[in-house]
Coordinates of C-alpha atoms and ligand atoms in Angstrom, one line a residue:
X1 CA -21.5 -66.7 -48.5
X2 CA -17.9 -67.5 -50.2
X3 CA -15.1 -67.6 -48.0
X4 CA -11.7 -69.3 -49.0
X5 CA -9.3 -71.2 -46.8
X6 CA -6.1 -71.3 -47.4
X7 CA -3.4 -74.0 -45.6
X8 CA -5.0 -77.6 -45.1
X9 CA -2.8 -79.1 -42.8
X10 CA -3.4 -80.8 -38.9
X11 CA -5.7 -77.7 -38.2
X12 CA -7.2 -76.6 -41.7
X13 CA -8.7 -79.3 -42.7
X14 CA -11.0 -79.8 -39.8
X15 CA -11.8 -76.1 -39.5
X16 CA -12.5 -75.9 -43.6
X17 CA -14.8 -79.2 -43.1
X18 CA -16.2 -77.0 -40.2
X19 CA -17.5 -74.4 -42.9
X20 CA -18.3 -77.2 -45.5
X21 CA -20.7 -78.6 -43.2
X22 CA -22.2 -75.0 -41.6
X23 CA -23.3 -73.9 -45.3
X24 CA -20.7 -71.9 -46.8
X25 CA -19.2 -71.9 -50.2
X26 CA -16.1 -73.1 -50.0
X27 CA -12.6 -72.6 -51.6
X28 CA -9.5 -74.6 -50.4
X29 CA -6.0 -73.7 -51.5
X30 CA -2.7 -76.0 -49.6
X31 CA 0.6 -75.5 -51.5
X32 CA 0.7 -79.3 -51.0
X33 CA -2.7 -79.9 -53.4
X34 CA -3.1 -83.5 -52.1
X35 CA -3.8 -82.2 -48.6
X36 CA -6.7 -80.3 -50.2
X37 CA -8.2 -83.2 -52.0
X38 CA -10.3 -84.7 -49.0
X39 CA -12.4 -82.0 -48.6
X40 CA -13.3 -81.7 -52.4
X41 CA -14.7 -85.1 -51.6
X42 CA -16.8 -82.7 -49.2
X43 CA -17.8 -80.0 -51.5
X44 CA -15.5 -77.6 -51.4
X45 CA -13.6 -75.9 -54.8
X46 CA -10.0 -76.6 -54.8
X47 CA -8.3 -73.5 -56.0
X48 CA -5.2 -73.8 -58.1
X49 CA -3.4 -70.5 -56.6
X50 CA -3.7 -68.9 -53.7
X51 CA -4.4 -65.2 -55.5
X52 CA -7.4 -67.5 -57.0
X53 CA -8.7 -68.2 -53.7
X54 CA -8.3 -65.1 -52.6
X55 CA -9.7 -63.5 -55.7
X56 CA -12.9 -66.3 -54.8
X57 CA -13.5 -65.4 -51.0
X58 CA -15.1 -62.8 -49.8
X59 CA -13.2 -63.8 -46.8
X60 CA -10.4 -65.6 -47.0
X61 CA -8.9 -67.6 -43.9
X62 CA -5.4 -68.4 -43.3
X63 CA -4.0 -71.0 -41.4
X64 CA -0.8 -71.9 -42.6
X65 CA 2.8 -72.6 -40.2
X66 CA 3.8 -68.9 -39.7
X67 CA 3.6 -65.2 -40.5
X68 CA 6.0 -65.3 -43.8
X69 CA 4.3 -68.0 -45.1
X70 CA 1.0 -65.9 -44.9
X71 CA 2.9 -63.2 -46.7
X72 CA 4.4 -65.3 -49.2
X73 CA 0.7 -66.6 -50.1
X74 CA -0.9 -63.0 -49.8
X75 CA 1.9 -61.8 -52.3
X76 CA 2.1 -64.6 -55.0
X77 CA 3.2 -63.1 -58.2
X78 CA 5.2 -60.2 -56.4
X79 CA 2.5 -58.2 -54.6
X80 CA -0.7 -57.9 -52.4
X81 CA -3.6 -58.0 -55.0
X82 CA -6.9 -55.7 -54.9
X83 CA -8.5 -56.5 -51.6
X84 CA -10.9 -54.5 -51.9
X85 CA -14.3 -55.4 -50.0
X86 CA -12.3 -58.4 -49.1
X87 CA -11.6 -59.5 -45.4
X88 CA -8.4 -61.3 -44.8
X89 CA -8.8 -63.6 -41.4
X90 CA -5.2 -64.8 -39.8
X91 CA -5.8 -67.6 -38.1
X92 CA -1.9 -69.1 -37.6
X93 CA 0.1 -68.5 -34.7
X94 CA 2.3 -65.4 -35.8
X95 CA 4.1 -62.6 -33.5
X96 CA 2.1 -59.9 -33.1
X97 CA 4.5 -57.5 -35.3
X98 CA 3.9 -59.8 -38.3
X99 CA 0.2 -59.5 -37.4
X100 CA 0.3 -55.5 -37.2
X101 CA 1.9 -55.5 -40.5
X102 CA 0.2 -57.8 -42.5
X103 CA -2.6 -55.7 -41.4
X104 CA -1.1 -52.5 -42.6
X105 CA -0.1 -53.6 -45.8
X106 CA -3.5 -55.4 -46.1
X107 CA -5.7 -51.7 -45.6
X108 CA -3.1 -50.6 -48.0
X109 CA -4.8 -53.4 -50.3
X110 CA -7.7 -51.7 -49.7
X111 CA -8.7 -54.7 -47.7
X112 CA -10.2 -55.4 -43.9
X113 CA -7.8 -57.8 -41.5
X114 CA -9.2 -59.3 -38.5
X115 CA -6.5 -61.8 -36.5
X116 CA -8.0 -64.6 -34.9
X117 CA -5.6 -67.6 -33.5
X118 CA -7.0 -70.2 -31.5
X119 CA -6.3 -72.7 -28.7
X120 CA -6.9 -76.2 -28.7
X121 CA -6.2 -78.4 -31.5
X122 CA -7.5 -81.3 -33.7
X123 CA -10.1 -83.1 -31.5
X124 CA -11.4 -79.1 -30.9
X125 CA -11.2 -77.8 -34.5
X126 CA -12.7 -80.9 -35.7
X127 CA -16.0 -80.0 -33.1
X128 CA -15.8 -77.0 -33.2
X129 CA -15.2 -76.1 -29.7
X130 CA -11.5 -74.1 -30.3
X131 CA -10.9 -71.0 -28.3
X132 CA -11.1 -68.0 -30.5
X133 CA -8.9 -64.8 -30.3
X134 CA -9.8 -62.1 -32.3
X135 CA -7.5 -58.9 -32.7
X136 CA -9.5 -56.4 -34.4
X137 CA -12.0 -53.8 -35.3
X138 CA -15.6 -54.4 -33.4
X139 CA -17.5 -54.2 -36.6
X140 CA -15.4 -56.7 -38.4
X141 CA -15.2 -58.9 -35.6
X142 CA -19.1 -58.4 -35.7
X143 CA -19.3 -59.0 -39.1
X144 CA -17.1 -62.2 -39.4
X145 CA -18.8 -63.9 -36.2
X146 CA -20.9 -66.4 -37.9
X147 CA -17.9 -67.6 -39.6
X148 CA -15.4 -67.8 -35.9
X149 CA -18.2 -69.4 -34.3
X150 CA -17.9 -72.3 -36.7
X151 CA -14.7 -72.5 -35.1
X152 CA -15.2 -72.5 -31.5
X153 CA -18.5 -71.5 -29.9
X154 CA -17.4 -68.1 -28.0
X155 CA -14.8 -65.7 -30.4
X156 CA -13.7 -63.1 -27.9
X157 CA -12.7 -59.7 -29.0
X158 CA -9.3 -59.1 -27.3
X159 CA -8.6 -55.8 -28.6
X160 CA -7.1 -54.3 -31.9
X161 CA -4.5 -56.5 -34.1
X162 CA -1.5 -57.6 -32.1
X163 CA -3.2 -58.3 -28.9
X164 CA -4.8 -61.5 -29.8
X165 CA -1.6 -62.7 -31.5
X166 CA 0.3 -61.7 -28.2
X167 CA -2.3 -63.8 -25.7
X168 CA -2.0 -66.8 -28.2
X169 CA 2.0 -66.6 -27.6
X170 CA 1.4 -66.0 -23.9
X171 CA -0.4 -69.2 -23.8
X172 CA 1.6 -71.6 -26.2
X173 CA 4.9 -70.7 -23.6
X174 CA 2.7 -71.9 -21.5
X175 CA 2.3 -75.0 -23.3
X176 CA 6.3 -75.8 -23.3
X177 CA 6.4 -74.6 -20.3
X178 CA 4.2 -76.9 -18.4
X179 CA 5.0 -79.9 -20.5
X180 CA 8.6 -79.1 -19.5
X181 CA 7.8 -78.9 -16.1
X182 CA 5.3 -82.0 -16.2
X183 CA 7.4 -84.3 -17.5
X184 CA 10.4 -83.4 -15.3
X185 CA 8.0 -84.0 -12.3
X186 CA 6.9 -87.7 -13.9
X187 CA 10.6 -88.8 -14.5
X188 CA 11.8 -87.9 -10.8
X189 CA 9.0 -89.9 -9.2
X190 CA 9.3 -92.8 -12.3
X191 CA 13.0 -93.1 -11.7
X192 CA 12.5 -93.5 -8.4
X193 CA 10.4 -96.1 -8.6
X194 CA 7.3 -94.3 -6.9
X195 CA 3.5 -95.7 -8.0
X196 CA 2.7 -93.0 -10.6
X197 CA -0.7 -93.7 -9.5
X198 CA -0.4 -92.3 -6.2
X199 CA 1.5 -89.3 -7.5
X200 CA -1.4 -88.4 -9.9
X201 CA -3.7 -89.1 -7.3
X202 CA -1.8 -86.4 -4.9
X203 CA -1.6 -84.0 -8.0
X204 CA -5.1 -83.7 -9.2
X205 CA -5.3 -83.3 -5.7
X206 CA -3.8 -80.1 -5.8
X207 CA -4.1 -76.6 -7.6
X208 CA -0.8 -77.9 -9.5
X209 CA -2.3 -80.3 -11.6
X210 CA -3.8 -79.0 -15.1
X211 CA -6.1 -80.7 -17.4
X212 CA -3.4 -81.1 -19.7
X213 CA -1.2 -83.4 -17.8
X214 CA -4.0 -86.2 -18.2
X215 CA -4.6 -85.4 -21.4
X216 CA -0.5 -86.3 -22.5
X217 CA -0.1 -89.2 -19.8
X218 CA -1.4 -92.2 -22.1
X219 CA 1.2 -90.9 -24.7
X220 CA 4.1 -90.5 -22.2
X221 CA 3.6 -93.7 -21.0
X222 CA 3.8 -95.5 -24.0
X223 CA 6.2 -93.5 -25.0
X224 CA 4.5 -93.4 -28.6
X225 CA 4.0 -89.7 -29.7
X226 CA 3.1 -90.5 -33.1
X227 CA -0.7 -89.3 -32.8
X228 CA 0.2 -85.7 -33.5
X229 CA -2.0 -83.2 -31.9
X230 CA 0.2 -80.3 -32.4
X231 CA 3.8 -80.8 -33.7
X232 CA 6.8 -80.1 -31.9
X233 CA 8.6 -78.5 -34.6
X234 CA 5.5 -76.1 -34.4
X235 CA 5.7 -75.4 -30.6
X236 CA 9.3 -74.7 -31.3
X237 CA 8.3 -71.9 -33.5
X238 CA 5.8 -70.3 -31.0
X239 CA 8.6 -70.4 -28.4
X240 CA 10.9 -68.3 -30.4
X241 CA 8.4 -65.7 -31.2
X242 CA 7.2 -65.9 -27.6
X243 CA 11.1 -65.3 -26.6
X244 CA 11.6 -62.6 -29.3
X245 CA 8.6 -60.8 -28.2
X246 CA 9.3 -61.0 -24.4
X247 CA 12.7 -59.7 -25.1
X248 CA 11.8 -56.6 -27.2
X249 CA 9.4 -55.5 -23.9
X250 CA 11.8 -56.0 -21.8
X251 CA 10.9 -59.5 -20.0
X252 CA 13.6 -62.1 -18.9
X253 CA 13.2 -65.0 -20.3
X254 CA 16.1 -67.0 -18.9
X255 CA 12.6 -70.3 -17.9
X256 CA 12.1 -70.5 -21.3
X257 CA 15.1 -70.7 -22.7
X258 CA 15.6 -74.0 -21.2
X259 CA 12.1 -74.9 -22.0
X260 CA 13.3 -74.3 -25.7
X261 CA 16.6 -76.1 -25.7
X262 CA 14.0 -78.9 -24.8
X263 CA 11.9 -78.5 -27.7
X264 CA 14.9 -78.1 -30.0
X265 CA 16.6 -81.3 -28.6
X266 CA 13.2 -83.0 -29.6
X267 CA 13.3 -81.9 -32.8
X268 CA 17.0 -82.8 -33.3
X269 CA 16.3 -86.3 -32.3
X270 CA 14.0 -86.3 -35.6
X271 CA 10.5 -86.2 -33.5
X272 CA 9.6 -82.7 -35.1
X273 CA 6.5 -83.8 -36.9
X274 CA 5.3 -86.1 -33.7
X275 CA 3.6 -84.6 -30.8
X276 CA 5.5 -82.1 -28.8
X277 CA 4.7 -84.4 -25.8
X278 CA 7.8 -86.3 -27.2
X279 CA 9.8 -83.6 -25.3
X280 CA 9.0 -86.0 -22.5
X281 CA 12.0 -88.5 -24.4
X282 CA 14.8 -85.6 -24.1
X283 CA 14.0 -84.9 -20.4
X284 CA 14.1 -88.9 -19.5
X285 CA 15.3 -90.9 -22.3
X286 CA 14.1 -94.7 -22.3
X287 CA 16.6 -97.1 -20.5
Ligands
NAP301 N1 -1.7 -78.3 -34.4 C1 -2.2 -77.6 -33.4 O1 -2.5 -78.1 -32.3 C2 -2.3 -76.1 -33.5 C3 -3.2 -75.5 -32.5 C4 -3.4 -74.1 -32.6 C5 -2.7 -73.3 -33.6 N2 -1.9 -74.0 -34.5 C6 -1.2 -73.1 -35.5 O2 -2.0 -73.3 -36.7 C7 -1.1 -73.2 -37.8 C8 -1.2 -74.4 -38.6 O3 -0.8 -75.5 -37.8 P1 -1.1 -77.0 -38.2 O4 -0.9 -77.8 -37.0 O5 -2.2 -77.2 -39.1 O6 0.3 -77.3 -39.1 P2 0.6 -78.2 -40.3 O7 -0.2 -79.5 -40.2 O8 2.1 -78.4 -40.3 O9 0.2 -77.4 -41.5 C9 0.9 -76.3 -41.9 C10 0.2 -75.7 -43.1 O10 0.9 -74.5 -43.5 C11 1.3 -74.7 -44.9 N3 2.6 -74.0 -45.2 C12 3.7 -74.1 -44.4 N4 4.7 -73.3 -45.0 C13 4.1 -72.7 -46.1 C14 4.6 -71.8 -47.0 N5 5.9 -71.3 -47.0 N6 3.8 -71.5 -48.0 C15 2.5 -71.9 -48.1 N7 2.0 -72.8 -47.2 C16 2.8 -73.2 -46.2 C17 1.4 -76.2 -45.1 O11 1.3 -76.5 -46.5 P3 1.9 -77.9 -47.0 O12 0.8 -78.9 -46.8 O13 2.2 -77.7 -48.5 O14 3.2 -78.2 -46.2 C18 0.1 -76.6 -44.3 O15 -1.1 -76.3 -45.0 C19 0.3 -72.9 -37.3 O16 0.5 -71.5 -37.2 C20 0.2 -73.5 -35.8 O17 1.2 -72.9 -35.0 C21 -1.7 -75.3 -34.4

């Protein structure tokens, strides 16, 4: 089966190796073509447009930073192309409104559109254990499940476009939020000059702790946030479309506004393209 991938960055070049190495034919397009060149090394075609790539797949995945880049690609040389019997599978974090329309404008390509963000992030893409959201019709996500489960083992059909984009949001606030909150926690008992040892131990204790805290520790500590997992310029997008959507159905969302001057602090201090555990430097700066 032919399916393209387009947008070979942190997450897509793991997750197009993913369907190198389950059997597929595989067509890569990145804007940046270098990006793309490992994983002709691999086996896969490098495309030298997107329209090519999507004229190649049957299905063609996206994973690229946001919903208008998606668009832009999907529209190279002015307009959607003929999709028809084609499948066009979102994978990037985008606001469910972008999601609904891409869709739209996609049937109107005479095309199918199935949404499918994830959670987790290298280490998971690269073994294929990411959490899979699909937004959707049940016979595409039907169709397509061969392909999502060479992303994580268990796809789960959330219900129609929008609502898997909307869950992914839900849970990247999350994200900021409990980073935020995390690393506010560390500083006060760090600054005080508690054993951080015994305040982990106390923690994991408790139902506050989450897998995530130990996950960021060895980072924070060293205060080295160079090993990029998932960028902090890239949280600070999902924050903003998290905010924008909680506002337009009627949410306050005075917490994570502060989370988000946070984010955009650590992106201001040039640490955009380092992990967004780096937020950890705004909240208690070295001394
Ligand atoms: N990293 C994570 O942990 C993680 C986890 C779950 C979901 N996500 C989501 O997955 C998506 C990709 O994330 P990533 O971490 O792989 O990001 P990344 O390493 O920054 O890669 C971004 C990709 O998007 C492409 N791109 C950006 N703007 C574009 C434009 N205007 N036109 C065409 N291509 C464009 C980039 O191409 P160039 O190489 O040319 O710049 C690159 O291929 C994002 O939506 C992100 O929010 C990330």
């Amino acid at each position: 089966m032919k399916i393209s991938f387009i947008g070979t960055g942190l997450m897509g070049c793991p997750m197009a190796e993913r369907l190198l190495t389950g059997g597929y034919e595989v067509t890569v397009y990145n804007r940046t073509r270098e990006k793309a060149e490992p994983l002709a090394a691999k086996g896969a075609r490098i495309a030298g447009s997107a329209r090519e790539a999507i004229e190649t797949g049957e299905a063609t995945v996206f994973m690229v930073r946001d919903g208008a880049a998606v668009r832009d690609l999907l529209t190279e040389g002015g307009s959607f192309p003929d999709l028809t019997g084609k499948t066009v599978i979102q994978m990037s974090t985008i606001a469910s409104t972008e999601s609904e329309a891409l869709a739209e404008d996609v049937r109107k390509a005479g095309g199918d559109y199935l949404e499918a963000p994830v959670l987790g992030s290298v280490p998971q893409a690269t073994e294929g254990s990411l959490l899979v959201m699909v937004g959707g019709a049940p016979e595409l996500f039907e169709r397509w499940g061969d392909v999502l489960r060479r992303f994580g083992p268990e796809p789960r059909l959330v219900g129609p476009v929008g609502h898997a984009s909307v869950v992914k949001l839900a849970l990247n606030q999350l994200i900021g939020s409990l980073a935020a909150a995390y690393s506010l926690s560390l500083g006060l008992v760090r600054r005080k000059g508690v054993d951080v040892d015994v305040y982990l131990d106390i923690l994991r204790k408790s139902p506050l702790h989450a897998t995530t805290f130990d996950r960021k520790l060895p980072q924070i500590l060293a205060r080295d946030f160079t090993d990029t997992n998932f960028p902090a310029v890239l949280l600070l997008k999902d924050l903003d479309l998290a905010r924008s959507e909680a506002t337009s159905l009627g949410l306050d969302t005075t917490a994570l506004q502060g989370v988000r001057e946070i984010v955009s602090r650590t992106v201001e201090a040039g640490k955009g393209r380092e992990d967004y555990a780096a937020l950890y430097e705004v909240i208690d700066p070295g001394r």
